[in-house]
Short mmCIF file of C-alpha atoms in Angstrom, two decimals:
data_model
loop_
_atom_site.label_atom_id
_atom_site.label_comp_id
_atom_site.label_asym_id
_atom_site.label_seq_id
_atom_site.Cartn_x
_atom_site.Cartn_y
_atom_site.Cartn_z
CA MET A 1 11.29 -41.64 10.40
CA LYS A 2 13.33 -39.04 11.65
CA HIS A 3 12.24 -35.66 12.17
CA LEU A 4 14.98 -32.76 11.84
CA PHE A 5 14.76 -28.93 11.84
CA LEU A 6 17.74 -26.99 10.60
CA VAL A 7 17.13 -23.31 11.93
CA ARG A 8 18.81 -20.11 11.41
CA HIS A 9 19.82 -17.80 14.22
CA ALA A 10 18.40 -14.61 13.76
CA LYS A 11 19.88 -11.75 11.75
CA SER A 12 23.25 -10.72 14.44
CA SER A 13 25.43 -7.39 13.98
CA TRP A 14 28.25 -6.53 12.55
CA ALA A 15 28.77 -2.75 14.58
CA ASP A 16 31.54 -4.28 16.76
CA GLU A 17 34.58 -5.01 14.92
CA SER A 18 36.42 -5.86 18.17
CA LEU A 19 34.47 -9.22 18.24
CA CYS A 20 35.48 -12.23 16.53
CA ASP A 21 32.64 -14.07 14.35
CA ARG A 22 31.46 -16.86 17.18
CA GLU A 23 31.18 -13.49 19.55
CA ARG A 24 29.12 -11.09 17.07
CA PRO A 25 25.40 -10.53 19.42
CA LEU A 26 21.79 -10.22 17.86
CA ASN A 27 21.16 -6.74 16.67
CA ALA A 28 17.87 -5.24 17.37
CA ARG A 29 16.00 -6.54 13.70
CA GLY A 30 17.16 -9.83 15.63
CA GLU A 31 16.14 -9.50 18.86
CA SER A 32 12.95 -8.42 17.32
CA GLN A 33 12.67 -11.33 15.08
CA LEU A 34 12.85 -14.29 18.80
CA ALA A 35 9.74 -14.14 20.29
CA PRO A 36 7.35 -14.48 16.85
CA LEU A 37 10.87 -17.56 16.05
CA GLY A 38 9.70 -19.34 19.14
CA LYS A 39 5.49 -19.17 18.21
CA ALA A 40 6.68 -20.91 14.83
CA LEU A 41 8.53 -23.23 16.27
CA GLU A 42 6.47 -24.51 19.04
CA ALA A 43 3.68 -24.20 16.54
CA ALA A 44 5.87 -26.51 14.36
CA GLY A 45 6.14 -29.08 17.19
CA ALA A 46 10.11 -28.81 16.59
CA LEU A 47 10.70 -27.84 20.31
CA HIS A 48 9.08 -31.72 20.98
CA GLY A 49 12.82 -33.05 20.53
CA GLU A 50 16.39 -33.34 21.40
CA ILE A 51 17.53 -29.75 20.88
CA TYR A 52 21.25 -28.68 19.86
CA CYS A 53 22.92 -24.91 18.80
CA SER A 54 26.11 -23.95 18.55
CA ASN A 55 28.25 -22.23 20.63
CA ALA A 56 28.27 -19.21 18.86
CA THR A 57 27.04 -16.59 20.89
CA ARG A 58 23.89 -15.20 18.44
CA ALA A 59 23.07 -18.19 17.55
CA LEU A 60 23.00 -19.27 21.57
CA ALA A 61 21.14 -15.59 22.04
CA THR A 62 18.73 -16.85 19.23
CA LEU A 63 17.65 -20.16 20.83
CA GLU A 64 17.49 -18.46 24.61
CA GLY A 65 15.53 -15.56 22.98
CA ALA A 66 13.19 -18.55 21.06
CA MET A 67 11.75 -20.32 23.94
CA PRO A 68 8.81 -19.92 24.74
CA GLU A 69 9.00 -21.16 28.11
CA PRO A 70 12.39 -22.85 29.71
CA VAL A 71 12.97 -26.38 27.73
CA MET A 72 14.58 -28.87 30.11
CA PRO A 73 18.93 -28.83 30.42
CA GLU A 74 18.57 -32.57 29.98
CA HIS A 75 16.82 -31.47 25.68
CA TRP A 76 19.09 -28.70 25.03
CA HIS A 77 22.54 -29.23 24.52
CA THR A 78 25.36 -26.36 23.04
CA GLN A 79 27.53 -27.74 21.18
CA SER A 80 30.39 -26.27 18.85
CA GLU A 81 30.97 -28.46 16.19
CA LEU A 82 27.67 -26.75 14.93
CA TYR A 83 29.46 -23.62 14.78
CA THR A 84 30.67 -24.50 11.10
CA PHE A 85 29.84 -23.16 7.86
CA ASP A 86 30.52 -27.04 5.92
CA TYR A 87 27.51 -28.60 5.23
CA ARG A 88 29.24 -31.87 4.82
CA ARG A 89 30.49 -31.34 9.38
CA LEU A 90 26.56 -31.87 10.26
CA ILE A 91 25.83 -34.72 7.77
CA ALA A 92 29.50 -36.07 10.11
CA TRP A 93 27.59 -34.86 13.05
CA LEU A 94 24.56 -36.53 12.19
CA LYS A 95 25.06 -40.05 11.19
CA GLU A 96 26.25 -39.80 15.22
CA ARG A 97 23.21 -39.67 16.40
CA GLU A 98 21.69 -42.19 18.40
CA GLU A 99 18.09 -43.00 19.65
CA ASP A 100 17.00 -38.87 18.51
CA SER A 101 13.85 -39.50 16.37
CA GLN A 102 13.65 -35.19 16.19
CA VAL A 103 16.90 -32.75 15.87
CA MET A 104 16.33 -29.77 15.50
CA LEU A 105 19.03 -27.45 14.55
CA VAL A 106 20.32 -24.28 15.86
CA GLY A 107 22.92 -22.74 13.17
CA HIS A 108 24.96 -21.32 10.07
CA ASN A 109 24.31 -20.33 6.73
CA PRO A 110 25.15 -22.12 4.59
CA ALA A 111 26.58 -24.82 6.38
CA LEU A 112 22.60 -25.34 6.99
CA LEU A 113 21.10 -24.11 3.72
CA GLU A 114 23.79 -26.67 1.34
CA LEU A 115 22.99 -29.54 4.46
CA ALA A 116 18.66 -28.84 3.31
CA GLN A 117 19.72 -29.13 -0.41
CA TRP A 118 22.17 -32.66 -0.32
CA LEU A 119 18.75 -33.92 1.71
CA LEU A 120 16.37 -32.41 -0.42
CA LYS A 121 15.60 -33.27 -4.18
CA GLN A 122 14.26 -30.19 -4.24
CA PRO A 123 15.34 -27.71 -2.32
CA PRO A 124 14.79 -24.35 -1.34
CA GLU A 125 16.84 -21.65 -2.93
CA GLN A 126 17.45 -19.80 0.11
CA LEU A 127 17.84 -20.08 4.03
CA PRO A 128 16.91 -16.20 5.66
CA THR A 129 17.94 -15.14 9.26
CA ALA A 130 15.25 -16.36 11.55
CA SER A 131 13.81 -18.93 8.92
CA PHE A 132 13.21 -22.57 9.67
CA ILE A 133 13.47 -25.71 7.57
CA HIS A 134 11.75 -29.13 8.25
CA ILE A 135 11.98 -32.15 6.80
CA ARG A 136 11.16 -35.09 7.17
CA LEU A 137 13.26 -38.56 6.80
CA SER A 138 12.58 -41.89 6.10
CA ILE A 139 15.30 -44.11 7.57
CA LYS A 140 15.11 -45.45 11.31
CA ASP A 141 18.74 -44.87 11.96
CA TRP A 142 20.22 -41.60 12.31
CA HIS A 143 23.59 -43.78 10.46
CA GLN A 144 21.48 -44.26 7.26
CA LEU A 145 21.39 -40.61 6.47
CA ASP A 146 21.94 -39.63 2.73
CA ARG A 147 21.60 -37.52 -0.38
CA GLY A 148 17.63 -36.67 -1.90
CA LYS A 149 16.44 -39.03 1.59
CA GLY A 150 14.17 -35.63 3.25
CA LYS A 151 10.84 -34.33 2.24
CA LEU A 152 10.15 -30.54 2.82
CA VAL A 153 6.92 -30.79 5.68
CA ALA A 154 7.60 -26.35 5.42
CA LEU A 155 9.95 -23.38 5.18
CA MET A 156 9.64 -20.74 7.58
CA THR A 157 11.24 -17.15 7.07
CA PRO A 158 10.31 -14.02 9.23
CA GLN A 159 7.76 -13.01 6.77
CA ASP A 160 5.64 -16.20 7.73
CA TYR A 161 4.88 -15.83 10.95
CA SER A 162 5.36 -12.28 11.60
CA TYR A 163 3.34 -9.34 10.33
CA THR A 164 6.32 -6.97 10.65
CA HIS A 165 8.46 -8.06 9.04
CA PHE A 166 6.15 -9.69 6.08
CA GLN A 167 5.84 -5.72 6.28
CA ARG A 168 9.34 -4.65 6.02
CA LYS A 169 9.81 -6.37 3.24
CA LEU A 170 6.94 -5.31 1.29
CA LYS A 171 7.14 -2.31 -1.04
CA LYS A 172 5.42 0.91 -0.57
CA LYS A 173 2.51 1.90 -2.43
CA ALA A 174 3.14 5.42 -4.53
CA LYS A 175 1.10 7.51 -3.28
CA THR A 176 -1.02 9.06 -6.56
CA ALA A 177 -2.75 12.58 -6.18
CA GLY A 178 -6.13 11.44 -4.84
CA ASP A 179 -7.26 13.50 -7.77
CA ASP A 180 -8.19 10.99 -11.05
CA PRO A 181 -10.78 8.16 -10.10
CA ALA A 182 -9.83 6.59 -13.57
CA LYS A 183 -6.21 6.35 -12.50
CA ASP A 184 -6.32 6.12 -9.11
CA ILE A 185 -9.41 3.24 -8.56
CA PRO A 186 -7.44 0.74 -10.05
CA GLU A 187 -4.61 1.33 -9.44
CA ALA A 188 -5.79 0.83 -5.24
CA LEU A 189 -7.89 -1.96 -6.24
CA HIS A 190 -4.92 -3.66 -7.79
CA HIS A 191 -3.10 -3.15 -5.24
CA GLN A 192 -5.85 -4.41 -2.26
CA LEU A 193 -5.45 -7.98 -4.94
CA ASN A 194 -1.50 -8.05 -4.97
CA ARG A 195 -2.45 -8.05 -0.91
CA LEU A 196 -4.52 -10.38 -0.27
CA ARG A 197 -3.01 -12.37 -2.15
CA GLN A 198 0.02 -11.86 0.16
CA LEU A 199 -1.56 -11.96 2.97
CA GLU A 200 -3.31 -14.72 2.74
CA ARG A 201 -0.57 -17.59 3.70
CA GLY A 202 0.23 -15.66 6.58
CA VAL A 203 -3.91 -15.41 7.94
CA ILE A 204 -3.34 -19.67 6.78
CA LEU A 205 -0.55 -20.33 8.83
CA GLY A 206 -2.18 -18.38 11.66
CA LEU A 207 0.65 -17.52 13.35
CA ASP A 208 0.00 -13.95 13.74
CA ASP A 209 -3.46 -12.17 14.10
CA GLU A 210 -2.14 -9.73 12.05
CA PHE A 211 -2.44 -11.32 9.11
CA LEU A 212 -5.93 -11.76 8.82
CA HIS A 213 -6.51 -8.04 10.66
CA GLN A 214 -4.57 -7.15 7.57
CA TYR A 215 -6.48 -8.99 4.46
CA ARG A 216 -10.06 -8.03 5.75
CA ILE A 217 -8.70 -4.16 5.47
CA ALA A 218 -7.97 -5.35 2.68
CA ILE A 219 -10.82 -6.90 1.00
CA ARG A 220 -13.44 -4.61 2.93
CA ARG A 221 -12.13 -1.37 1.27
CA SER A 222 -11.39 -3.88 -2.32
CA ARG A 223 -15.57 -3.70 -1.71
CA ALA A 224 -16.60 -1.00 -0.53
CA VAL A 225 -14.25 1.16 -3.93
CA ALA A 226 -16.17 -2.01 -5.78
CA GLU A 227 -19.49 -0.32 -3.90
CA SER A 228 -18.97 3.15 -4.61
CA VAL A 229 -18.21 2.85 -7.75
CA GLN A 230 -21.61 1.31 -8.30
CA GLU A 231 -23.24 3.55 -6.68
CA VAL A 232 -21.65 6.58 -8.33
CA ALA A 233 -21.84 5.33 -11.32
CA GLY A 234 -25.06 3.96 -11.46
CA ASP A 235 -23.95 0.87 -12.64
CA LYS A 236 -25.40 -2.97 -11.53
CA ALA A 237 -22.78 -4.66 -13.15
CA LEU A 238 -20.24 -4.19 -10.22
CA ALA A 239 -22.85 -6.18 -8.10
CA LYS A 240 -22.30 -10.01 -8.41
CA ALA A 241 -18.41 -8.85 -7.74
CA VAL A 242 -19.64 -6.38 -4.63
CA LYS A 243 -21.26 -9.69 -2.49
CA SER A 244 -18.85 -11.87 -3.32
CA LEU A 245 -16.83 -10.01 -1.98
CA LYS A 246 -18.93 -9.51 0.57
CA ARG A 247 -19.33 -13.09 0.89
CA HIS A 248 -15.91 -13.44 1.83
CA ALA A 249 -14.95 -10.48 4.45
CA ARG A 250 -18.18 -11.88 6.14
CA ALA A 251 -16.13 -15.25 7.21
CA THR A 252 -13.83 -13.49 8.27
CA GLY A 253 -15.86 -11.79 11.15
CA PRO A 254 -15.85 -14.30 13.76
CA LEU A 255 -12.46 -14.60 13.85
CA ARG A 256 -11.20 -11.22 14.03
CA ASP A 257 -13.93 -10.93 17.01
CA LEU A 258 -12.48 -13.67 18.57
CA HIS A 259 -9.17 -12.54 18.13
CA VAL A 260 -9.57 -9.38 19.81
CA PHE A 261 -11.51 -10.55 23.06
CA LEU A 262 -8.64 -12.98 23.52
CA ARG A 263 -6.77 -9.69 23.08
CA ASP A 264 -8.38 -7.81 25.46
CA LEU A 265 -9.07 -10.56 28.25
CA PRO A 266 -6.24 -10.24 30.47
CA GLU A 267 -7.89 -6.45 30.97
CA LEU A 268 -11.37 -7.78 31.34
CA CYS A 269 -10.59 -9.96 33.76
CA GLY A 270 -7.56 -7.63 36.10
CA ASP A 271 -6.60 -10.11 38.62
CA ASN A 272 -8.48 -12.74 38.63
CA SER A 273 -6.08 -15.41 37.33
CA GLU A 274 -9.06 -18.58 37.27
CA ILE A 275 -11.65 -17.10 35.72
CA ARG A 276 -9.43 -16.17 32.86
CA THR A 277 -7.97 -18.99 32.11
CA ALA A 278 -10.93 -20.29 31.95
CA LEU A 279 -12.59 -18.14 29.33
CA GLN A 280 -8.80 -18.25 27.53
CA ILE A 281 -9.05 -21.79 26.60
CA TRP A 282 -12.67 -22.34 25.96
CA PHE A 283 -12.06 -19.38 22.88
CA GLU A 284 -8.83 -20.23 21.82
CA GLN A 285 -10.33 -23.13 20.56
CA GLU A 286 -13.29 -21.73 19.73
CA ALA A 287 -10.27 -19.71 17.79
CA ALA A 288 -9.07 -22.17 16.29
CA ASN A 289 -12.59 -24.07 15.27
CA ARG A 290 -12.89 -21.20 13.36
CA HIS A 291 -9.53 -20.72 11.65
CA LYS A 292 -9.76 -24.04 10.32
CA LYS A 293 -13.39 -23.39 8.58
CA LEU A 294 -12.00 -20.16 7.73
CA VAL A 295 -8.59 -21.50 5.80
CA LYS A 296 -10.70 -24.39 4.62
CA ARG A 297 -12.77 -21.36 2.91
CA LEU A 298 -9.48 -20.13 1.13
CA GLN A 299 -8.08 -22.37 0.14
CA SER A 300 -11.10 -23.64 -2.17
CA LYS A 301 -11.67 -23.62 -5.70
CA ARG A 302 -14.34 -21.06 -5.33
CA TYR A 303 -13.12 -18.81 -3.71
CA HIS A 304 -9.41 -18.76 -5.69
CA ASP A 305 -12.16 -18.48 -8.84
CA SER A 306 -13.95 -15.91 -7.44
CA MET A 307 -10.82 -13.55 -6.91
CA GLU A 308 -10.16 -15.07 -10.32
CA HIS A 309 -12.94 -13.24 -11.76
CA TRP A 310 -12.30 -10.65 -9.27
CA LEU A 311 -8.93 -10.08 -11.18
CA ASN A 312 -10.58 -10.50 -14.52
CA LEU A 313 -12.98 -7.55 -13.67
CA ILE A 314 -10.93 -4.77 -12.68
CA GLU A 315 -8.11 -5.52 -15.38
CA SER A 316 -11.16 -5.24 -18.10
CA ARG A 317 -12.02 -2.28 -20.30
CA LYS A 318 -15.20 -1.98 -19.38
CA PHE A 319 -13.91 -1.13 -15.93
CA GLN A 320 -11.33 1.49 -17.09
CA ASN A 321 -14.51 3.08 -18.90
CA LEU A 322 -16.87 3.09 -15.34
CA ALA A 323 -13.66 4.59 -13.22
CA GLU A 324 -12.97 7.65 -16.64
CA THR A 325 -16.81 8.24 -16.12
CA LEU A 326 -16.70 9.26 -12.37
CA ARG A 327 -16.23 12.92 -11.91
CA ALA A 328 -16.10 14.87 -8.46
CA LYS A 329 -18.87 16.13 -9.19
CA ASP A 330 -20.61 12.65 -8.95
CA ILE A 331 -18.46 11.54 -6.21
CA ARG A 332 -19.63 14.69 -4.42
CA LYS A 333 -23.25 14.59 -4.71
CA ALA A 334 -22.75 10.04 -3.47
CA VAL A 335 -21.30 11.69 -0.21
CA GLU A 336 -23.57 13.88 0.24
CA SER A 337 -26.12 11.46 -0.17
CA ARG A 338 -24.66 9.14 2.43
CA ILE A 339 -23.83 11.97 4.88
CA LYS A 340 -27.57 13.29 4.33
CA GLY A 341 -29.35 9.79 5.24
CA PHE A 342 -26.31 9.02 7.97
CA ASN A 343 -27.99 12.30 9.93
CA LYS A 344 -31.06 11.73 9.67
CA LEU A 345 -30.06 8.09 10.99
CA THR A 346 -28.77 9.73 14.29
CA ALA A 347 -31.19 12.34 14.81
CA GLU A 348 -33.62 9.25 16.28
CA LEU A 349 -30.82 7.79 17.10
CA MET A 350 -31.76 7.69 21.79
CA HIS A 351 -29.69 6.12 24.57
CA THR A 352 -32.71 3.18 24.14
CA SER A 353 -32.26 2.47 20.47
CA PRO A 354 -31.37 -1.18 20.02
CA ASP A 355 -26.91 -1.53 19.40
CA GLU A 356 -28.01 -2.77 15.71
CA ASP A 357 -29.00 1.34 14.94
CA ILE A 358 -25.55 2.56 15.98
CA HIS A 359 -23.84 -0.87 13.90
CA ARG A 360 -26.00 0.43 11.25
CA LEU A 361 -24.19 3.47 11.45
CA ARG A 362 -20.48 2.97 11.62
CA LYS A 363 -21.77 0.74 8.16
CA GLN A 364 -22.50 4.30 6.66
CA LEU A 365 -19.88 6.12 7.55
CA LYS A 366 -17.11 3.26 6.09
CA ARG A 367 -19.25 3.41 3.25
CA ILE A 368 -18.88 6.93 3.48
CA ARG A 369 -15.31 7.59 4.18
CA TYR A 370 -14.74 5.28 1.52
CA LEU A 371 -16.06 7.20 -1.13
CA MET A 372 -14.56 10.26 -0.06
CA GLU A 373 -11.62 8.43 -0.97
CA LEU A 374 -12.78 8.10 -3.87
CA ASP A 375 -11.84 11.64 -4.29
CA SER A 376 -9.32 12.12 -1.39
CA LYS A 377 -7.54 15.55 -2.58
CA THR A 378 -11.38 17.50 -2.29
CA TRP A 379 -12.16 15.52 1.09
CA LYS A 380 -8.76 15.82 2.91
CA SER A 381 -9.78 17.48 6.35
CA GLU A 382 -12.84 15.24 6.49
CA LEU A 383 -10.95 11.95 6.42
CA LYS A 384 -9.21 12.37 9.29
CA THR A 385 -12.55 13.16 12.16
CA MET A 386 -13.95 10.57 10.21
CA LYS A 387 -10.99 7.72 10.71
CA ALA A 388 -11.07 9.19 14.28
CA ARG A 389 -15.29 8.79 14.69
CA GLN A 390 -14.92 4.88 13.29
CA LYS A 391 -12.46 4.55 16.32
CA LEU A 392 -14.91 4.96 18.37
CA TYR A 393 -18.17 3.28 16.80
CA GLY A 394 -15.67 0.25 16.04
CA ARG A 395 -15.18 0.26 19.77
CA PHE A 396 -18.88 0.13 20.86
CA GLN A 397 -19.49 -2.93 18.40
CA ASP A 398 -16.38 -4.26 19.99
CA LEU A 399 -18.33 -3.86 23.37
CA HIS A 400 -21.20 -5.06 22.44
CA VAL A 401 -19.63 -8.75 19.97
CA GLN A 402 -17.76 -9.14 23.43
CA ILE A 403 -20.82 -8.87 26.01
CA GLU A 404 -22.88 -11.57 23.07
CA LEU A 405 -19.23 -14.13 23.71
CA LEU A 406 -19.36 -13.71 27.38
CA ASP A 407 -23.03 -14.64 27.41
CA GLN A 408 -22.66 -18.07 24.84
CA PHE A 409 -19.69 -18.62 26.57
CA ARG A 410 -22.20 -18.70 30.65
CA LYS A 411 -24.39 -20.69 28.20
CA ALA A 412 -21.72 -23.33 27.30
CA ALA A 413 -20.16 -23.14 31.23
CA PRO A 414 -22.66 -22.22 33.61
CA GLU A 415 -20.46 -23.65 36.56
CA VAL A 416 -17.93 -21.54 35.66
CA LEU A 417 -17.67 -18.30 38.42
CA PRO A 418 -21.37 -17.21 37.21
CA ALA A 419 -20.25 -14.29 39.45
CA ALA A 420 -16.73 -12.92 38.06
CA LEU A 421 -18.53 -13.19 34.95
CA ASP A 422 -21.02 -10.89 36.21
CA GLY A 423 -18.44 -8.71 37.54
CA ILE A 424 -16.62 -8.49 34.00
CA LEU A 425 -20.15 -8.58 32.31
CA GLU A 426 -20.99 -5.42 34.45
CA THR A 427 -17.56 -3.22 33.16
CA LEU A 428 -18.25 -4.23 29.67
CA GLU A 429 -21.41 -2.35 30.05
CA GLU A 430 -20.84 0.36 31.54
CA CYS A 431 -17.76 1.41 29.06
CA LYS A 432 -20.66 0.46 25.73
CA ALA A 433 -22.46 2.98 27.50
CA ASP A 434 -20.28 5.11 28.05
CA ALA A 435 -19.10 4.69 24.65
CA ARG A 436 -23.10 5.62 22.94
CA LYS A 437 -22.80 8.28 25.09
CA GLN A 438 -19.62 9.99 23.34
CA ILE A 439 -21.89 9.08 19.73
CA LEU A 440 -25.07 10.91 21.08
CA THR A 441 -22.84 13.88 21.50
CA LEU A 442 -21.58 14.39 18.67
CA GLY A 443 -24.45 14.54 16.48
CA GLY A 444 -24.34 14.13 13.22
CA LEU A 445 -21.86 15.04 10.08
CA ASP A 446 -20.98 18.29 8.24
CA GLY A 447 -22.29 18.44 4.80
CA ALA A 448 -20.16 19.19 1.44
CA PRO A 449 -16.45 20.77 1.24
CA LEU A 450 -16.67 24.90 0.71
#
């Protein structure tokens, strides 16, 4: 069995016309592709075998920039014959390999794509820059290479492993006036459902945490809009769909909490590399376990059936009729009712109140904001202040969760530097107390706009 990784160089520059093709460097986008490409190659196991690279500047820059850590010189080979656009030369070169069980080849199109098309019965149609193909070959020796002998294991493009590059390729959502619920609400829900479907692959691959963050935003926004429509219109038909969306959103929470914790870990630990390493190893394993559970959920029939049901619902004439019944005055009344409830809870909040009370207020804030967005033209200025306030409440919740996570770690590994843990926990408690103080100072929300 042989494994072949075909890696196309990152995006190159044509700015300097005086350079020959072999000397062209990477451009800014190509440079930005390197770190996520390296992470994807490492996750795919591409760096565990022999690595061969064209001697073109753009190919060498791709390999050097994508390496997560230095590769031993004996496993990294630069060869001029790999600077070719003819796949037949690559076939001849591969057949000369001897004991290599795995080969990673960094080169150029069209040679790489045409080689993959020669090896695979159902080949990909494209191989964009900074993309790679993993092919498994049921052969004992490389000289046995032949047409159709390969099986596609994976094809990864920058859109798959980097949210930044995924987002760059998306079409921008057309902006609505924000004053026609009958049109805006179904359009907004379709937009969020399309985002969910597009983001699912990135969430499942798990190579960029931002995919999960954006997935959570899309599914929670969908739920909030549906819940808001249900609240304003007084219709119970949406209750089942709202419950299902809430369940899907809740399933992503623990993994997202771990992502935030791991992101903040260097700052939390400061110069204490020993405690940082211990925490990182433990929580990365926790995140990996949570990710496996989430992937299983997203690939389940129950999940796909529920999302299909959601699509049918928002495309139904019944839902369209429901959206058409919404009026600005109805939305305003619902917002005023929510603000009244929020202000009542805020007035009861004290320095000694349990964290759950602030968490409840945070959820109320989100509901008020999403209600306002059903008629965003009316609530334009209020929405700006709502987002800033939500950020503060969200920070408080992050600190609460991080304290809980460290408590869990201390119970699971009590022998690991208890004094250092106590110091981190003390810092987090101080930050949380400060956030609580700011929240109490803010008080309630202003009423409806004039």
